[in-house]
Amino acid sequence: MKITMAHGSGGKSSAELMKTVFGTYFHNEILEKMEDAAVLDISGRIAFSTDSFVVTPVVFRGGDIGKLAVCGTVNDLLMMGARPLYLTSAYILEEGLESDLLETCVASMADTAAKAGVKIVAGDTKVVEGSGGLMINTTGIGLIPEGRDISAANLREGDAVLVSGCLGDHHACVLSHRMGLENDIQSDCAPLNDIVDALFENGVRVRAMRDITRGGLGTMLNELANTSRRGIEIEEERLPVRDEVRGFCGILGLDPLYMGNEGKMLAVVDGADAEKALAAMKGTEHGKDAVILGTVTAGGGVVMKTRLGGRRVVDMLYGEGLPRIC
Amino acid sequence: MNTETVVEYLKHYDGPEVKLMEVCGTHTSAIFKSGIRSLISPKIRLISGPGCPVCVTPTAYIDRCIEAAKTEGHTVYAFGDMMKVPGSAGSLSVAKGEGARVELMMSPLDAVAAAEKDPGRVFDIAAVGFETTVPTYAVALAAAEKKRLTNVRFITALKQTFPAVSWICENEEGIDAFICPGHVSVITGSDAFLSFAERYRRPFVVAGFEGEHILAAIYEIVRQLEKGEAKAKNLYPSAVRPGGNPKAKAMIETYFEPGEAVWRGLGAIPASGFYLKEAYRRFDGGSFGLDSDMELPKACRCGDVIVGRVSPGECPMFGKACTPTDPYGPCMVSAEGSCGIWYRNTF
C-alpha cells in the first residue's frame, strides 16, 4: 500500500493508519489515554531538546530514520547528564511512501525507544505532496539527577578528552549508499545511555559531553574549547578510525575529523579520572573502542600533534565538506 | 634514511633561505595535515603553486557553467569543490538554490549514466582538472560515444601542469626547486621532469603523499641545493614510472588536443590547456573563449599567491573580506587552495 493524501486527512484513512502502523508498535499508558496532550508527572531539573531527521536513504546499513530519530534526541539529552524519559514523534510523510517502509521505521523507532528507556508519549502525522519520502521530528525530555553539572563551559586545564569510538561510520555509510559504492561500512547509530551511565556510576567527574554528529569531532572540540576559553590538544595517532572508513575518506578527500556520527560521543573529564573514565567506557557495548584523545590546555583553539610529531591547527568545519576533485 | 634523521636535519638547517614550490594541491593539503611546516627550519619555505585545478579556473568558466545550469532542459554535473567557487554573480551552489539544475558527481560517468536514462535532457559535465583527471573525462566521452548519446556535453577547463611550471621557471625568480606532483606524474611519467631540471637548473623531485614522502623530498632538495646540484629525481617509484601510463596518455590524445588556456593569476599560457578535438566538438558545451577573469576585487591577490609571490596572509582581503564561508578568490574555496589551507591553519 502507498500513502496518499487521504492518510493525512484526519478521517477514516488516518485513523486506519494510526491503528495499523503506529498503534501496533507504540504502547504506553500515557499515549494510550489518547488525550490532546500527554500529561507527565516529573519534577526537578529538566533537559529538553528537539531535532528533525531527514536522511537519504531512509534505511541504511545499521539503522533507519526511525532509529536515528530516537538516538539523535536521546543522545542530546544524555549529553547534558539527563536521564531521557519521554519523546514526542511527529512524522511528515510524502505521498507515495510505501506503508511497509513506514512500518519498518516505526517498528525500529519503538524498538530503539525501548532500548533507550524512553516512552513515546505524543505524536502527529501529516501527509504532504512529494515523492515517497519520510521525515521525523522528535522532542525529548529528560531529568537531570541531583549533583550533575555538565556544560561546554566547564573545561579546566589538565582535564582529559575522551572519544567513545571510531569516527565517521555513519557519514561514510550514508554517503556510500547515496553514491552506490559497495562496502561493508555500517552506521554507528545508537543510543548512548550505557556509556553515560557507566561514567556516572563509576564516579567519574564529568565536565562536558557532546555527541559527535554533524560537523564531526573537529567542530565539537572547537565548540568546547571556545565556550570554555581553553585550548585542547589531541594526538593524531590516537584518533580511532576504521580502515574502511579511512580508505573511503582518502578516496573522496574527506577528513574523518569532520565526519558525522550518530552513536559516538566526546567526554571531557577531570584529568585524574581519565583512566577510570576510559575503563568505564570500554566496559560498555557502545564504548568498546574508546580512547583518551588528549588534554585541555590553558591556551585557545584546538591543536593536533601529528603522527610525524608536527603540530597542526584543527579548525571547525567550514561549509558542507564536499568531496573534492583529486 | 629514516624519518627521524630527516626531520632532525631539516629542523636544524641553517643555510641560506630556500623556497620550494609544491605543484600539487594534494601535497599542499598533506603538508598542512602532517604539520610539516612545524617540523622544519623556518629557512625552508614551502610555497604552494598552481596545483589546484579549481583555484586556477577563471571566473568566465564558472559563469559559463552557471549559464548552462540555468538553461531550460540542461543539468550540470560538477565535482564537489567546484560548487562554491564564485563566478561574477554567485557560485554553482547559489545558482542551485535559485533553481538551476546542478548535480554533484563522483565521476563524469555519473553524467553519462543520467544522460542515458533521460534522453530529453542535456547533461553538461563541468570538466575541470589536470593530466590526472583528464583520462576520466576521456573514458566518459568514450562511453557516451559508444552509447551513441547526443545529450552529453563537456564544458572544459582542463590544464597541463608542465607549461605552467615552465611559465613559473621563466617568470618567477624566487623559486629554488620543485616538489613535483605525484598524481600527475603517474600519468606523465617522471622522465618528463628530466629536461626541466637541465633547462631550468633547479632540482625537480617527484614525491608521494604521505608526510614521510614529502619530508624525504624536501630533504633531497635541500641536500641538492647545498651541493649546488639540479637533478630530477623520482622518490615515488612505487607509483610513478619513468614513462608514465601510456594507456592514459593515449586516451587523452584520442580525444583532446592542447590549446591556450587562461590560468587565474598567471594569465594565458600557450598550449597549457586541453580541448576536445575537432572530430569530437559536438560534445563541447561552450568551452572556448572563457578567458575573462576581471570580476575579482582589485585587492584580491589570488594570482600572486598561486605563484608564491606573496603568502596568503599578505593579501589584504585574507581573513577579513575573504574567508572560507564567504570566499572571493578560488584559493580560499577549495580544500586544496593555499588560502583555504592557510586560513584553517592560522585562525
mmCIF file of N, CA, C and O in Angstrom, chain A residues 179 236 252 254-255 304 306-313 315 318-326, chain B residues 32-35 38-39 53 79-81 83 106 128 210-212 215 324-325 336 343-345 347:
data_model
loop_
_atom_site.group_PDB
_atom_site.id
_atom_site.type_symbol
_atom_site.label_atom_id
_atom_site.label_comp_id
_atom_site.label_asym_id
_atom_site.label_seq_id
_atom_site.Cartn_x
_atom_site.Cartn_y
_atom_site.Cartn_z
ATOM 1 N N MET A 179 26.052 7.176 -3.072
ATOM 2 C CA MET A 179 26.897 7.146 -4.264
ATOM 3 C C MET A 179 26.902 5.783 -4.928
ATOM 4 O O MET A 179 27.592 5.585 -5.923
ATOM 5 N N GLU A 236 47.075 12.741 16.866
ATOM 6 C CA GLU A 236 46.597 12.090 15.645
ATOM 7 C C GLU A 236 46.668 10.569 15.768
ATOM 8 O O GLU A 236 45.760 9.853 15.362
ATOM 9 N N LEU A 252 37.739 10.083 -1.323
ATOM 10 C CA LEU A 252 36.844 11.211 -1.582
ATOM 11 C C LEU A 252 37.387 12.551 -1.102
ATOM 12 O O LEU A 252 36.748 13.575 -1.278
ATOM 13 N N LEU A 254 37.764 13.407 2.023
ATOM 14 C CA LEU A 254 37.063 13.824 3.239
ATOM 15 C C LEU A 254 37.954 13.542 4.439
ATOM 16 O O LEU A 254 38.833 12.684 4.387
ATOM 17 N N ASP A 255 37.711 14.269 5.518
ATOM 18 C CA ASP A 255 38.537 14.123 6.705
ATOM 19 C C ASP A 255 37.674 13.529 7.829
ATOM 20 O O ASP A 255 36.652 14.124 8.189
ATOM 21 N N MET A 304 46.473 19.629 16.990
ATOM 22 C CA MET A 304 46.710 18.179 16.931
ATOM 23 C C MET A 304 48.184 17.911 16.708
ATOM 24 O O MET A 304 48.815 18.483 15.824
ATOM 25 N N THR A 306 50.707 15.682 15.149
ATOM 26 C CA THR A 306 50.563 14.754 14.028
ATOM 27 C C THR A 306 51.416 13.505 14.256
ATOM 28 O O THR A 306 52.283 13.477 15.128
ATOM 29 N N ARG A 307 51.151 12.516 13.439
ATOM 30 C CA ARG A 307 51.854 11.246 13.521
ATOM 31 C C ARG A 307 53.365 11.452 13.396
ATOM 32 O O ARG A 307 54.168 10.743 13.976
ATOM 33 N N LEU A 308 53.755 12.461 12.606
ATOM 34 C CA LEU A 308 55.183 12.719 12.393
ATOM 35 C C LEU A 308 55.787 13.566 13.504
ATOM 36 O O LEU A 308 56.966 13.882 13.487
ATOM 37 N N GLY A 309 54.949 13.982 14.439
ATOM 38 C CA GLY A 309 55.462 14.819 15.522
ATOM 39 C C GLY A 309 55.281 16.306 15.255
ATOM 40 O O GLY A 309 55.705 17.142 16.039
ATOM 41 N N GLY A 310 54.660 16.642 14.123
ATOM 42 C CA GLY A 310 54.380 18.049 13.833
ATOM 43 C C GLY A 310 53.134 18.509 14.556
ATOM 44 O O GLY A 310 52.491 17.726 15.259
ATOM 45 N N ARG A 311 52.799 19.762 14.398
ATOM 46 C CA ARG A 311 51.593 20.293 15.030
ATOM 47 C C ARG A 311 50.745 20.985 13.981
ATOM 48 O O ARG A 311 51.264 21.648 13.096
ATOM 49 N N ARG A 312 49.441 20.780 14.071
ATOM 50 C CA ARG A 312 48.554 21.491 13.157
ATOM 51 C C ARG A 312 47.307 21.940 13.901
ATOM 52 O O ARG A 312 46.923 21.346 14.906
ATOM 53 N N VAL A 313 46.732 23.023 13.405
ATOM 54 C CA VAL A 313 45.504 23.525 13.998
ATOM 55 C C VAL A 313 44.345 22.676 13.481
ATOM 56 O O VAL A 313 44.310 22.309 12.313
ATOM 57 N N ASP A 315 40.576 23.108 12.908
ATOM 58 C CA ASP A 315 39.564 24.149 12.945
ATOM 59 C C ASP A 315 38.169 23.536 12.856
ATOM 60 O O ASP A 315 38.014 22.333 12.704
ATOM 61 N N TYR A 318 34.111 24.164 7.752
ATOM 62 C CA TYR A 318 33.515 25.277 7.006
ATOM 63 C C TYR A 318 32.663 24.713 5.892
ATOM 64 O O TYR A 318 33.100 23.835 5.167
ATOM 65 N N GLY A 319 31.470 25.236 5.734
ATOM 66 C CA GLY A 319 30.620 24.822 4.623
ATOM 67 C C GLY A 319 30.199 23.374 4.745
ATOM 68 O O GLY A 319 30.022 22.852 5.840
ATOM 69 N N GLU A 320 30.087 22.718 3.621
ATOM 70 C CA GLU A 320 29.470 21.396 3.611
ATOM 71 C C GLU A 320 30.441 20.235 3.677
ATOM 72 O O GLU A 320 30.023 19.086 3.770
ATOM 73 N N GLY A 321 31.737 20.471 3.531
ATOM 74 C CA GLY A 321 32.672 19.356 3.485
ATOM 75 C C GLY A 321 32.435 18.485 2.271
ATOM 76 O O GLY A 321 32.211 17.289 2.377
ATOM 77 N N LEU A 322 32.460 19.090 1.095
ATOM 78 C CA LEU A 322 32.146 18.362 -0.138
ATOM 79 C C LEU A 322 33.328 17.521 -0.600
ATOM 80 O O LEU A 322 34.469 17.906 -0.409
ATOM 81 N N PRO A 323 33.038 16.388 -1.216
ATOM 82 C CA PRO A 323 34.131 15.610 -1.790
ATOM 83 C C PRO A 323 34.876 16.445 -2.828
ATOM 84 O O PRO A 323 34.264 17.213 -3.547
ATOM 85 N N ARG A 324 36.194 16.300 -2.881
ATOM 86 C CA ARG A 324 36.935 17.146 -3.802
ATOM 87 C C ARG A 324 37.361 16.381 -5.051
ATOM 88 O O ARG A 324 37.162 15.184 -5.168
ATOM 89 N N ILE A 325 37.955 17.099 -5.960
ATOM 90 C CA ILE A 325 38.194 16.564 -7.291
ATOM 91 C C ILE A 325 39.344 15.559 -7.361
ATOM 92 O O ILE A 325 39.252 14.560 -8.046
ATOM 93 N N CYS A 326 40.469 15.836 -6.697
ATOM 94 C CA CYS A 326 41.605 14.916 -6.842
ATOM 95 C C CYS A 326 42.338 14.745 -5.522
ATOM 96 O O CYS A 326 42.005 15.385 -4.565
ATOM 97 N N PHE B 32 50.034 20.436 5.254
ATOM 98 C CA PHE B 32 49.264 21.014 6.354
ATOM 99 C C PHE B 32 48.848 19.939 7.351
ATOM 100 O O PHE B 32 49.062 20.061 8.552
ATOM 101 N N LYS B 33 48.308 18.849 6.823
ATOM 102 C CA LYS B 33 47.784 17.817 7.719
ATOM 103 C C LYS B 33 48.865 17.151 8.546
ATOM 104 O O LYS B 33 48.620 16.702 9.656
ATOM 105 N N SER B 34 50.066 17.030 7.996
ATOM 106 C CA SER B 34 51.145 16.387 8.748
ATOM 107 C C SER B 34 51.894 17.381 9.622
ATOM 108 O O SER B 34 52.820 17.015 10.326
ATOM 109 N N GLY B 35 51.527 18.640 9.520
ATOM 110 C CA GLY B 35 52.211 19.660 10.312
ATOM 111 C C GLY B 35 53.669 19.810 9.920
ATOM 112 O O GLY B 35 54.533 20.075 10.766
ATOM 113 N N SER B 38 55.797 22.872 10.835
ATOM 114 C CA SER B 38 56.228 22.970 12.231
ATOM 115 C C SER B 38 57.439 22.090 12.501
ATOM 116 O O SER B 38 58.039 22.163 13.568
ATOM 117 N N LEU B 39 57.790 21.236 11.534
ATOM 118 C CA LEU B 39 58.885 20.286 11.759
ATOM 119 C C LEU B 39 60.202 20.739 11.135
ATOM 120 O O LEU B 39 61.245 20.156 11.402
ATOM 121 N N PRO B 53 43.294 22.502 -9.436
ATOM 122 C CA PRO B 53 42.632 22.835 -10.703
ATOM 123 C C PRO B 53 41.487 23.820 -10.531
ATOM 124 O O PRO B 53 41.184 24.600 -11.424
ATOM 125 N N PHE B 79 32.145 18.384 -9.828
ATOM 126 C CA PHE B 79 32.791 17.856 -8.621
ATOM 127 C C PHE B 79 32.493 18.791 -7.445
ATOM 128 O O PHE B 79 32.234 19.984 -7.642
ATOM 129 N N GLY B 80 32.550 18.242 -6.235
ATOM 130 C CA GLY B 80 32.160 18.987 -5.037
ATOM 131 C C GLY B 80 32.849 20.319 -4.865
ATOM 132 O O GLY B 80 32.216 21.310 -4.523
ATOM 133 N N ASP B 81 34.164 20.361 -5.106
ATOM 134 C CA ASP B 81 34.839 21.626 -4.791
ATOM 135 C C ASP B 81 34.612 22.710 -5.839
ATOM 136 O O ASP B 81 35.012 23.853 -5.655
ATOM 137 N N MET B 83 31.565 23.558 -6.552
ATOM 138 C CA MET B 83 30.252 24.105 -6.200
ATOM 139 C C MET B 83 30.330 25.511 -5.602
ATOM 140 O O MET B 83 29.441 26.321 -5.811
ATOM 141 N N MET B 106 30.610 12.066 -8.640
ATOM 142 C CA MET B 106 31.797 11.416 -8.113
ATOM 143 C C MET B 106 32.691 11.036 -9.275
ATOM 144 O O MET B 106 33.888 10.870 -9.137
ATOM 145 N N VAL B 128 36.838 19.910 -15.109
ATOM 146 C CA VAL B 128 37.979 20.651 -14.590
ATOM 147 C C VAL B 128 39.025 19.649 -14.135
ATOM 148 O O VAL B 128 38.667 18.595 -13.613
ATOM 149 N N GLU B 210 52.315 10.778 1.548
ATOM 150 C CA GLU B 210 52.401 10.661 2.999
ATOM 151 C C GLU B 210 53.385 11.726 3.494
ATOM 152 O O GLU B 210 54.287 12.141 2.753
ATOM 153 N N GLY B 211 53.214 12.113 4.752
ATOM 154 C CA GLY B 211 54.116 13.090 5.338
ATOM 155 C C GLY B 211 55.577 12.685 5.173
ATOM 156 O O GLY B 211 56.438 13.507 4.844
ATOM 157 N N GLU B 212 55.862 11.404 5.376
ATOM 158 C CA GLU B 212 57.240 10.910 5.251
ATOM 159 C C GLU B 212 57.775 11.134 3.844
ATOM 160 O O GLU B 212 58.939 11.490 3.656
ATOM 161 N N LEU B 215 58.598 14.818 3.383
ATOM 162 C CA LEU B 215 59.832 15.164 4.109
ATOM 163 C C LEU B 215 61.053 14.659 3.355
ATOM 164 O O LEU B 215 62.065 15.362 3.246
ATOM 165 N N PRO B 324 36.716 31.212 4.280
ATOM 166 C CA PRO B 324 36.165 30.001 3.662
ATOM 167 C C PRO B 324 34.644 30.016 3.526
ATOM 168 O O PRO B 324 34.098 29.433 2.603
ATOM 169 N N THR B 325 33.947 30.697 4.443
ATOM 170 C CA THR B 325 32.493 30.718 4.318
ATOM 171 C C THR B 325 32.027 31.778 3.330
ATOM 172 O O THR B 325 30.921 31.698 2.814
ATOM 173 N N GLU B 336 41.956 22.386 -1.311
ATOM 174 C CA GLU B 336 43.377 22.335 -1.660
ATOM 175 C C GLU B 336 43.938 23.705 -1.998
ATOM 176 O O GLU B 336 45.082 23.831 -2.402
ATOM 177 N N TYR B 343 44.224 29.561 6.014
ATOM 178 C CA TYR B 343 43.217 30.094 6.939
ATOM 179 C C TYR B 343 42.938 29.086 8.046
ATOM 180 O O TYR B 343 42.937 29.408 9.231
ATOM 181 N N ARG B 344 42.701 27.844 7.637
ATOM 182 C CA ARG B 344 42.365 26.816 8.623
ATOM 183 C C ARG B 344 43.526 26.573 9.575
ATOM 184 O O ARG B 344 43.356 26.155 10.696
ATOM 185 N N ASN B 345 44.721 26.847 9.111
ATOM 186 C CA ASN B 345 45.901 26.579 9.913
ATOM 187 C C ASN B 345 46.245 27.718 10.863
ATOM 188 O O ASN B 345 46.978 27.532 11.815
ATOM 189 N N PHE B 347 43.810 30.468 11.819
ATOM 190 C CA PHE B 347 42.741 31.161 12.569
ATOM 191 C C PHE B 347 42.191 30.317 13.710
ATOM 192 O O PHE B 347 42.182 29.120 13.630
#
